[in-house]
Amino acid sequence: MTEIFGVPIQALFGQLMLGLVNGSFYAVLSLGLAVIFGMLNIINFSHGALYMTGAMLTWIGLEYLGIGYWWMLVLAPICVGIIGIAIERLMLQWLYKLDHLYGLLLTFGLALMIEGLFRDLYGVAGQPYSIPEELSGAFNLGFMFLPKYRAWIIVASLSVCLATWYVIEKTRLGAYLRAATENPKLTQAFGINVPLMVMLTYGFGVGLAGFAGVLAAPATQIGPLMGSNLIIVVFAVVVIGGMGSILGSVVTGLGLGIIEGMTKVFWPEASATVVFMIMAVVLMIRPAGLFGREK
Amino acid sequence: MSATEFLRVSDLHAFYGESHVLHGMDFTVRRGECISLLGRNGAGRTTTLRAILGLTGRRTGSIMLNGREVIDLPSHRIAQLGVGYCPEERGIYASLSCEENLLLPPQVGSGGMSLDELYEIFPNLKERRNSQGTRLSGGEQQMLAMARILRTGAKLLLLDEVSEGLAPVIVQKLGEIIRMLKQRDYTIILVEQNFRFAAPLADRMFIVEHGQVMEEIAQHEISEKQHLLQEYLGV
């Protein structure tokens, strides 16, 4: 058997693949956080809970309504987006003039409430969800087996990230978004309905979390706490990449996923903390994050 | 209200938080007219423009735009009624290229200039169309801030200190452009420190102090009211 630094090549590529899968989730989630922070100046602590909501809805859809994976891949993000829009209209919009801390506290409180709700309804035990038929099985790449569903997670996540980046950087709508992020008052004085854009941005940002939740449903145990476990690492990713940078959050998410995977191979004890060690180092060298601009 | 009146500001008070900045501004602008708000720094001229667009804090009084009360409308609705704003700080976006800056403000009326037409008037902007907005020189940024609102079909232009800090040759160019806009029947409010720039362009001038209009001077009265200008502006 081929070995690299004493590690079997299958194990190495297996962890690399797992790292990429985790990195894909980090990328989609931190992208949503970055878009929301850029436009609303709100650190969205309910992101993890809404990611969990996306996964729960996927499970509920199949369990109670008989709606399958592919439909839920579209419906769950829309539902989560609508929940987000309701949150923005009813609560968040009153906090924009206040310190960051208030938005953080509100969204953190909401996260606890959403988690509590699902815990009350379905308990903490994870619910299983089977991989859709089209994506079960694996590709034999010769040197390793690549489960089709893992490949799908990576492809779907990166496509969504790329599409988001394209819309924001290359289209008219994106120019409105960038302008409203940079100078909301002046942008509104040009006749652009900025409050509407802010509302839709929040809906879209949490919709991304919902989408990640659907992708995660067949790959993990679906439970009320799946979001809070993941979101801590995602916040570290956002801090490393820099708040408000679109491309930065995607690249950082993927990169850290891979680093985490590789650490599992070469230094398993550190794998849970490596992201935070990197965060500490980055904060010392570049306080605004790798891709962030100092304000 | 006379048929030709385009903007009537009456008893306009405006606040930034607790500070009361405008203390009952009163003036009118007729369709196709160019007026200038003159006064010292802090007199409330910029705030007047910002208040018309709903960019200050609380406001009271009345702002009639084309026969319609707009004081309770949000900024974007006021702009959509045909108002173009060129702010004092120019407001060029760093996250947008020169051309994206130019194309940003949406159409708010008919008869705006085309991109080609604007590039003809402002050839520098064409050369620098792909540069980042804030990499342009001060003069180019000012041109961009002007050009940007000429594309939209806005009929009322609020121009805040467009001549400030620019080389004389660029100031002269801006003067020519404003003269051309007057010929094309734009209604213009010029906020100016530079009396010599505003005097030949403005049909009427309003001297603003302490957030109020103190004097109105028509173009033909400039020489006879020289003492007022001296008193208020030191020119």
XYZ file of C-alpha atoms in Angstrom:
530
model
C 0.000 0.000 0.000
C 1.303 3.463 -0.903
C 2.077 5.706 2.017
C 2.854 9.413 2.392
C 4.698 10.372 5.580
C 3.669 7.020 6.970
C -0.035 7.578 6.294
C -1.867 5.287 3.862
C -2.851 7.236 0.775
C -6.485 6.144 1.076
C -6.735 7.643 4.541
C -5.074 10.818 3.350
C -7.429 11.326 0.436
C -10.383 10.273 2.556
C -9.630 13.004 5.064
C -8.915 15.486 2.300
C -12.361 14.734 0.909
C -13.988 15.071 4.326
C -12.124 18.321 4.810
C -13.465 19.602 1.510
C -16.999 18.595 2.521
C -16.711 20.395 5.848
C -15.061 23.303 4.065
C -18.028 23.502 1.703
C -20.362 23.947 4.657
C -18.048 26.535 6.186
C -17.956 28.361 2.859
C -21.740 28.513 2.344
C -22.417 29.468 5.950
C -19.701 32.088 6.224
C -20.716 33.507 2.855
C -24.222 34.086 4.237
C -22.781 35.684 7.357
C -20.503 37.901 5.280
C -23.318 39.084 2.996
C -25.534 39.847 6.004
C -22.789 41.605 7.917
C -21.831 43.720 4.916
C -25.326 44.994 4.326
C -26.930 45.011 7.776
C -23.932 45.374 10.075
C -25.432 42.573 12.101
C -23.497 39.586 13.349
C -26.119 36.957 12.735
C -25.885 34.542 15.628
C -29.067 32.759 14.580
C -27.279 31.505 11.454
C -26.564 28.087 12.949
C -30.142 27.684 14.165
C -31.468 28.553 10.707
C -29.070 26.058 9.141
C -30.514 23.471 11.532
C -34.020 24.648 10.587
C -33.197 23.943 6.934
C -32.174 20.384 7.817
C -35.178 19.884 10.117
C -37.569 21.132 7.431
C -36.039 18.651 5.002
C -36.704 15.848 7.431
C -40.213 17.131 8.309
C -41.008 17.432 4.607
C -40.308 13.772 4.021
C -41.602 12.441 7.332
C -44.955 14.253 7.442
C -45.665 15.508 3.934
C -43.903 12.994 1.756
C -41.900 15.698 -0.018
C -38.561 14.319 -1.198
C -35.014 15.639 -1.104
C -34.951 17.457 -4.438
C -38.089 19.447 -3.752
C -36.884 20.328 -0.285
C -33.575 21.494 -1.733
C -35.604 24.352 -3.220
C -38.421 24.681 -0.684
C -36.454 24.611 2.573
C -34.145 27.530 1.668
C -37.202 29.522 0.576
C -38.991 28.777 3.858
C -35.909 29.711 5.862
C -35.563 32.869 3.770
C -39.162 33.806 4.549
C -38.552 33.209 8.248
C -35.513 35.495 7.899
C -37.553 38.203 6.202
C -40.075 38.049 9.031
C -37.261 38.342 11.589
C -35.804 41.326 9.737
C -39.107 43.177 9.359
C -40.419 42.504 12.844
C -37.241 42.805 14.902
C -33.850 43.459 13.292
C -34.848 46.610 11.406
C -35.218 48.481 14.703
C -31.621 47.776 15.697
C -29.578 49.142 12.781
C -28.882 52.459 14.478
C -27.671 50.787 17.663
C -24.384 49.127 18.525
C -23.496 45.728 16.944
C -24.031 44.171 20.318
C -27.812 44.531 20.195
C -28.151 42.685 16.915
C -25.848 40.002 18.231
C -27.910 39.590 21.399
C -31.210 39.498 19.518
C -30.038 36.915 17.000
C -28.421 34.860 19.763
C -31.702 34.889 21.686
C -33.560 33.867 18.550
C -31.118 31.000 18.017
C -31.835 29.704 21.520
C -35.578 29.984 20.937
C -35.484 28.193 17.592
C -33.333 25.422 19.035
C -35.612 25.179 22.063
C -38.649 24.895 19.840
C -37.259 21.972 17.858
C -35.894 20.326 20.982
C -39.363 20.541 22.512
C -41.019 19.114 19.400
C -38.634 16.338 18.442
C -36.173 15.856 21.325
C -32.384 16.021 21.044
C -31.888 12.627 19.468
C -30.797 12.869 15.859
C -33.192 11.955 13.067
C -31.876 9.860 10.191
C -32.328 10.878 6.573
C -31.320 8.660 3.734
C -29.291 9.790 0.778
C -31.474 10.263 -2.329
C -31.263 7.316 -4.675
C -29.591 9.247 -7.471
C -26.679 10.122 -5.200
C -26.164 6.898 -3.292
C -23.165 4.757 -4.059
C -19.653 5.854 -4.848
C -17.274 6.554 -7.706
C -14.220 4.383 -7.873
C -11.354 6.739 -8.609
C -8.753 3.955 -8.597
C -6.850 5.240 -5.593
C -9.997 5.768 -3.466
C -13.769 5.476 -3.362
C -15.563 8.806 -3.563
C -19.105 8.657 -2.171
C -21.368 10.386 -4.670
C -23.170 12.360 -2.006
C -19.934 13.933 -0.764
C -19.054 14.969 -4.274
C -22.530 16.452 -4.624
C -22.139 18.519 -1.441
C -18.925 20.032 -2.765
C -20.267 20.704 -6.256
C -23.571 22.155 -5.037
C -21.938 24.371 -2.399
C -19.318 25.731 -4.721
C -21.886 26.398 -7.443
C -24.032 28.398 -5.031
C -21.001 30.332 -3.794
C -19.856 31.060 -7.323
C -23.322 32.181 -8.404
C -23.558 34.482 -5.382
C -20.149 35.937 -6.085
C -21.075 36.487 -9.745
C -24.331 38.260 -8.910
C -22.676 40.530 -6.368
C -19.559 41.399 -8.354
C -20.734 41.364 -11.948
C -24.371 42.401 -12.227
C -26.447 45.533 -11.900
C -28.213 44.189 -8.836
C -24.816 43.445 -7.333
C -23.692 47.028 -7.981
C -26.764 48.221 -6.059
C -25.830 45.851 -3.248
C -22.222 46.985 -3.121
C -23.292 50.635 -3.220
C -25.869 50.126 -0.484
C -23.283 48.319 1.627
C -20.800 51.154 1.227
C -23.084 54.180 1.591
C -26.711 53.227 2.254
C -28.064 56.762 2.688
C -26.636 58.156 -0.526
C -27.680 55.045 -2.428
C -31.225 55.522 -1.219
C -31.041 59.199 -2.221
C -30.415 58.023 -5.792
C -33.834 56.362 -5.789
C -32.857 52.819 -4.840
C -35.137 51.171 -2.294
C -32.418 50.290 0.208
C -34.691 49.067 3.048
C -36.180 46.522 0.647
C -32.713 45.385 -0.406
C -31.648 45.017 3.218
C -34.675 42.846 3.909
C -34.059 40.634 0.881
C -30.346 40.393 1.683
C -31.107 39.018 5.112
C -33.622 36.621 3.614
C -31.051 35.489 1.052
C -28.241 35.177 3.607
C -30.233 32.925 5.909
C -31.667 31.136 2.863
C -28.056 30.095 2.152
C -27.907 28.675 5.680
C -31.128 26.795 4.983
C -29.602 25.423 1.776
C -26.550 24.201 3.667
C -28.950 22.568 6.102
C -30.634 20.576 3.329
C -27.244 19.476 1.997
C -26.278 18.362 5.490
C -29.475 16.412 6.144
C -28.437 13.086 4.553
C -24.821 13.471 5.662
C -25.257 13.967 9.407
C -27.705 13.314 12.209
C -30.456 15.915 12.019
C -30.939 17.359 15.482
C -31.667 20.663 17.196
C -28.040 21.141 18.204
C -26.383 20.477 14.842
C -26.243 24.216 14.149
C -24.679 25.388 17.370
C -21.939 22.760 17.068
C -20.988 23.964 13.626
C -21.495 27.691 13.952
C -18.658 28.240 16.422
C -16.169 27.024 13.828
C -17.926 29.064 11.133
C -17.516 32.225 13.185
C -13.820 31.448 13.506
C -13.724 31.056 9.713
C -15.382 34.434 9.263
C -12.942 36.079 11.653
C -9.999 34.538 9.774
C -11.338 35.462 6.343
C -12.462 38.945 7.328
C -16.000 40.187 7.823
C -17.850 41.346 4.756
C -15.571 39.859 2.082
C -17.445 37.549 -0.275
C -14.612 35.749 -1.986
C -12.588 35.770 1.228
C -15.218 33.856 3.136
C -15.490 31.166 0.454
C -11.747 30.651 0.045
C -11.170 30.694 3.791
C -14.021 28.254 4.404
C -12.668 25.697 1.959
C -9.060 26.204 3.022
C -9.788 25.727 6.689
C -11.888 22.654 5.979
C -8.895 21.101 4.233
C -6.464 22.137 6.957
C -8.775 20.649 9.551
C -9.005 17.394 7.578
C -5.242 17.154 7.187
C -4.741 17.835 10.878
C -6.945 14.826 11.591
C -4.453 12.700 9.681
C -1.189 14.045 10.985
C -2.032 15.338 14.450
C -5.482 14.059 15.425
C -5.396 15.575 18.917
C -5.219 19.102 17.471
C -7.936 18.698 14.842
C -10.666 20.236 16.980
C -8.601 23.286 17.866
C -6.511 23.950 14.768
C -9.018 26.460 13.360
C -8.927 28.465 16.566
C -5.145 28.414 16.683
C -5.086 29.801 13.150
C -7.637 32.394 14.193
C -5.425 33.557 17.055
C -2.396 33.858 14.779
C -4.334 35.717 12.069
C -5.796 38.120 14.614
C -2.315 38.974 15.802
C -0.966 39.604 12.306
C -4.021 40.943 10.467
C -6.765 42.021 12.874
C -9.219 42.687 10.017
C -8.828 39.116 8.710
C -6.979 37.760 5.682
C -9.319 39.373 3.127
C -10.912 42.083 5.264
C -10.327 45.804 4.896
C -9.406 47.792 7.971
C -12.034 50.401 8.738
C -48.809 78.221 -6.336
C -47.751 79.499 -9.711
C -47.713 77.094 -12.617
C -43.991 77.384 -13.138
C -43.022 76.707 -9.547
C -41.057 73.452 -9.221
C -39.949 73.433 -5.601
C -41.388 75.311 -2.642
C -39.688 74.959 0.713
C -41.715 76.545 3.516
C -40.901 76.881 7.186
C -38.502 73.941 6.963
C -36.924 72.904 10.246
C -34.424 70.064 10.384
C -32.548 68.334 13.158
C -29.502 66.105 13.518
C -30.302 64.219 16.690
C -30.844 66.925 19.283
C -29.264 69.760 17.347
C -31.642 72.038 15.511
C -29.955 73.008 12.235
C -32.586 74.582 9.984
C -34.802 77.228 11.565
C -37.570 77.793 9.058
C -36.050 77.860 5.572
C -38.327 79.515 2.999
C -37.638 79.684 -0.714
C -39.023 78.635 -4.069
C -37.420 77.529 -7.294
C -39.167 77.920 -10.635
C -38.991 75.341 -13.374
C -35.843 75.803 -15.419
C -34.372 78.233 -12.944
C -30.927 78.092 -11.356
C -30.755 79.389 -7.820
C -27.840 79.514 -5.450
C -27.760 79.168 -1.684
C -24.875 81.263 -0.435
C -23.560 81.556 3.072
C -20.818 80.733 5.501
C -19.807 77.264 6.570
C -22.359 75.836 8.972
C -25.100 78.214 7.823
C -27.331 75.272 6.870
C -27.011 75.187 3.073
C -25.858 71.570 2.775
C -28.416 70.576 5.389
C -31.116 72.211 3.263
C -30.249 69.970 0.314
C -30.066 66.919 2.567
C -33.377 67.817 4.171
C -35.077 68.090 0.769
C -34.002 64.471 0.125
C -34.909 63.277 3.599
C -31.298 62.587 4.606
C -31.335 64.531 7.877
C -32.989 63.528 11.121
C -36.441 64.814 12.016
C -37.930 67.542 9.779
C -40.991 69.752 10.050
C -42.530 72.225 7.648
C -43.333 71.655 4.018
C -41.453 70.665 0.870
C -43.634 70.844 -2.234
C -42.006 69.192 -5.228
C -43.826 69.701 -8.501
C -47.060 70.338 -6.580
C -46.673 67.379 -4.270
C -45.877 67.320 -0.550
C -42.780 65.135 -0.061
C -41.713 65.799 3.520
C -43.094 62.464 4.721
C -41.675 60.354 1.874
C -38.586 58.139 2.257
C -35.466 59.291 0.348
C -35.793 56.876 -2.535
C -39.362 57.962 -3.266
C -38.314 61.623 -3.340
C -35.455 60.821 -5.724
C -37.840 58.890 -7.942
C -39.861 62.092 -8.424
C -36.942 63.432 -10.446
C -34.319 64.726 -8.037
C -30.596 64.258 -8.673
C -28.126 64.825 -5.849
C -24.442 65.615 -6.148
C -23.163 65.595 -2.565
C -20.406 67.798 -1.207
C -18.169 64.818 -0.442
C -18.970 63.599 -4.000
C -20.023 60.177 -2.784
C -18.033 58.134 -5.287
C -18.189 54.444 -4.370
C -14.874 52.689 -3.804
C -16.443 49.286 -4.396
C -17.654 50.274 -7.867
C -15.703 51.036 -11.027
C -15.980 54.440 -12.663
C -18.547 53.146 -15.141
C -20.488 51.249 -12.481
C -20.647 54.491 -10.491
C -21.948 56.226 -13.577
C -24.594 53.568 -14.220
C -25.657 53.183 -10.605
C -28.503 55.681 -10.122
C -31.683 54.271 -11.656
C -33.846 56.183 -14.147
C -36.137 58.635 -12.386
C -37.501 60.450 -15.403
C -37.411 60.616 -19.170
C -34.930 62.527 -21.255
C -31.741 61.648 -19.401
C -28.490 61.768 -21.339
C -27.112 58.599 -22.847
C -23.814 57.082 -21.816
C -22.272 58.099 -25.146
C -23.434 61.654 -24.743
C -21.962 61.812 -21.256
C -18.654 60.378 -22.434
C -18.599 63.079 -25.074
C -19.039 65.794 -22.453
C -16.678 64.105 -19.978
C -14.025 62.345 -22.101
C -11.854 61.656 -19.045
C -14.521 59.386 -17.612
C -14.486 57.272 -20.741
C -10.746 56.818 -20.487
C -11.038 55.778 -16.863
C -14.238 53.775 -17.115
C -12.682 50.608 -15.663
C -10.765 52.278 -12.850
C -11.954 51.951 -9.295
C -14.192 54.941 -8.520
C -12.050 56.397 -5.781
C -8.816 56.058 -7.799
C -9.958 58.950 -9.983
C -8.514 62.410 -9.387
C -10.561 64.952 -7.442
C -11.637 66.687 -10.630
C -12.585 63.424 -12.306
C -14.556 62.359 -9.242
C -16.462 65.640 -9.356
C -17.206 65.132 -13.052
C -18.366 61.614 -12.277
C -20.630 62.795 -9.469
C -22.226 65.294 -11.889
C -22.407 62.950 -14.859
C -24.008 60.252 -12.748
C -27.169 62.293 -12.134
C -27.489 63.551 -15.711
C -28.110 60.029 -16.961
C -31.181 59.465 -14.811
C -33.589 62.009 -16.268
C -33.714 63.954 -13.002
C -35.108 67.443 -13.598
C -34.115 69.032 -10.297
C -30.384 68.946 -9.604
C -29.040 69.576 -6.115
C -25.371 70.482 -6.521
C -23.390 70.851 -3.324
C -20.085 72.761 -3.550
C -19.201 71.381 -6.958
C -16.376 73.883 -7.439
C -14.717 73.255 -4.094
C -11.057 72.344 -4.110
C -10.738 72.046 -7.891
C -8.260 73.561 -10.312
C -9.497 76.737 -12.063
C -9.664 75.031 -15.453
C -11.964 72.346 -14.072
C -14.110 74.923 -12.290
C -14.466 76.705 -15.616
C -15.488 73.463 -17.303
C -18.118 72.843 -14.611
C -19.435 76.367 -15.159
C -19.849 75.607 -18.874
C -21.664 72.388 -18.080
C -24.087 74.120 -15.714
C -24.750 76.760 -18.358
C -25.529 73.998 -20.844
C -27.864 72.360 -18.318
C -29.705 75.655 -17.876
C -30.243 75.810 -21.621
C -31.679 72.315 -21.482
C -34.244 73.487 -18.940
C -32.893 71.741 -15.863
C -33.883 73.228 -12.515
C -30.773 73.661 -10.406
C -29.952 74.490 -6.800
C -26.314 75.407 -6.363
C -24.875 75.417 -2.885
C -21.693 77.470 -3.157
C -18.969 79.079 -1.104
C -17.457 80.450 -4.263
C -19.491 83.552 -4.993
C -17.609 84.267 -8.201
C -18.557 80.820 -9.510
C -22.228 81.094 -8.553
C -22.924 84.746 -9.411
C -22.920 84.484 -13.213
C -24.860 81.192 -13.169
C -27.632 81.862 -10.665
C -30.865 83.607 -11.634
C -31.472 84.323 -7.987
C -29.338 83.987 -4.891
C -30.453 83.332 -1.345
C -28.209 84.264 1.526
C -28.487 81.671 4.279
C -27.485 82.201 7.873
C -28.434 80.346 11.065
C -30.606 77.954 9.088
C -32.775 80.701 7.581
C -32.914 82.658 4.364
C -31.791 86.191 5.235
C -31.877 87.843 1.804
C -32.918 87.157 -1.737
C -30.924 88.768 -4.517
C -31.925 88.546 -8.139
C -29.292 88.457 -10.864
C -29.931 92.102 -11.892
C -29.695 93.320 -8.281
C -26.185 92.061 -7.641
C -24.471 95.427 -7.990
C -27.051 97.412 -6.048
C -27.103 94.893 -3.205
C -23.331 94.588 -3.105
C -23.340 95.836 0.501
C -25.444 92.834 1.591
C -23.062 90.403 -0.011
C -20.222 92.203 1.695
C -21.969 92.061 5.029
C -22.928 88.392 4.926
C -20.245 86.809 2.819
C -17.395 89.274 2.873
C -17.178 89.543 -0.935
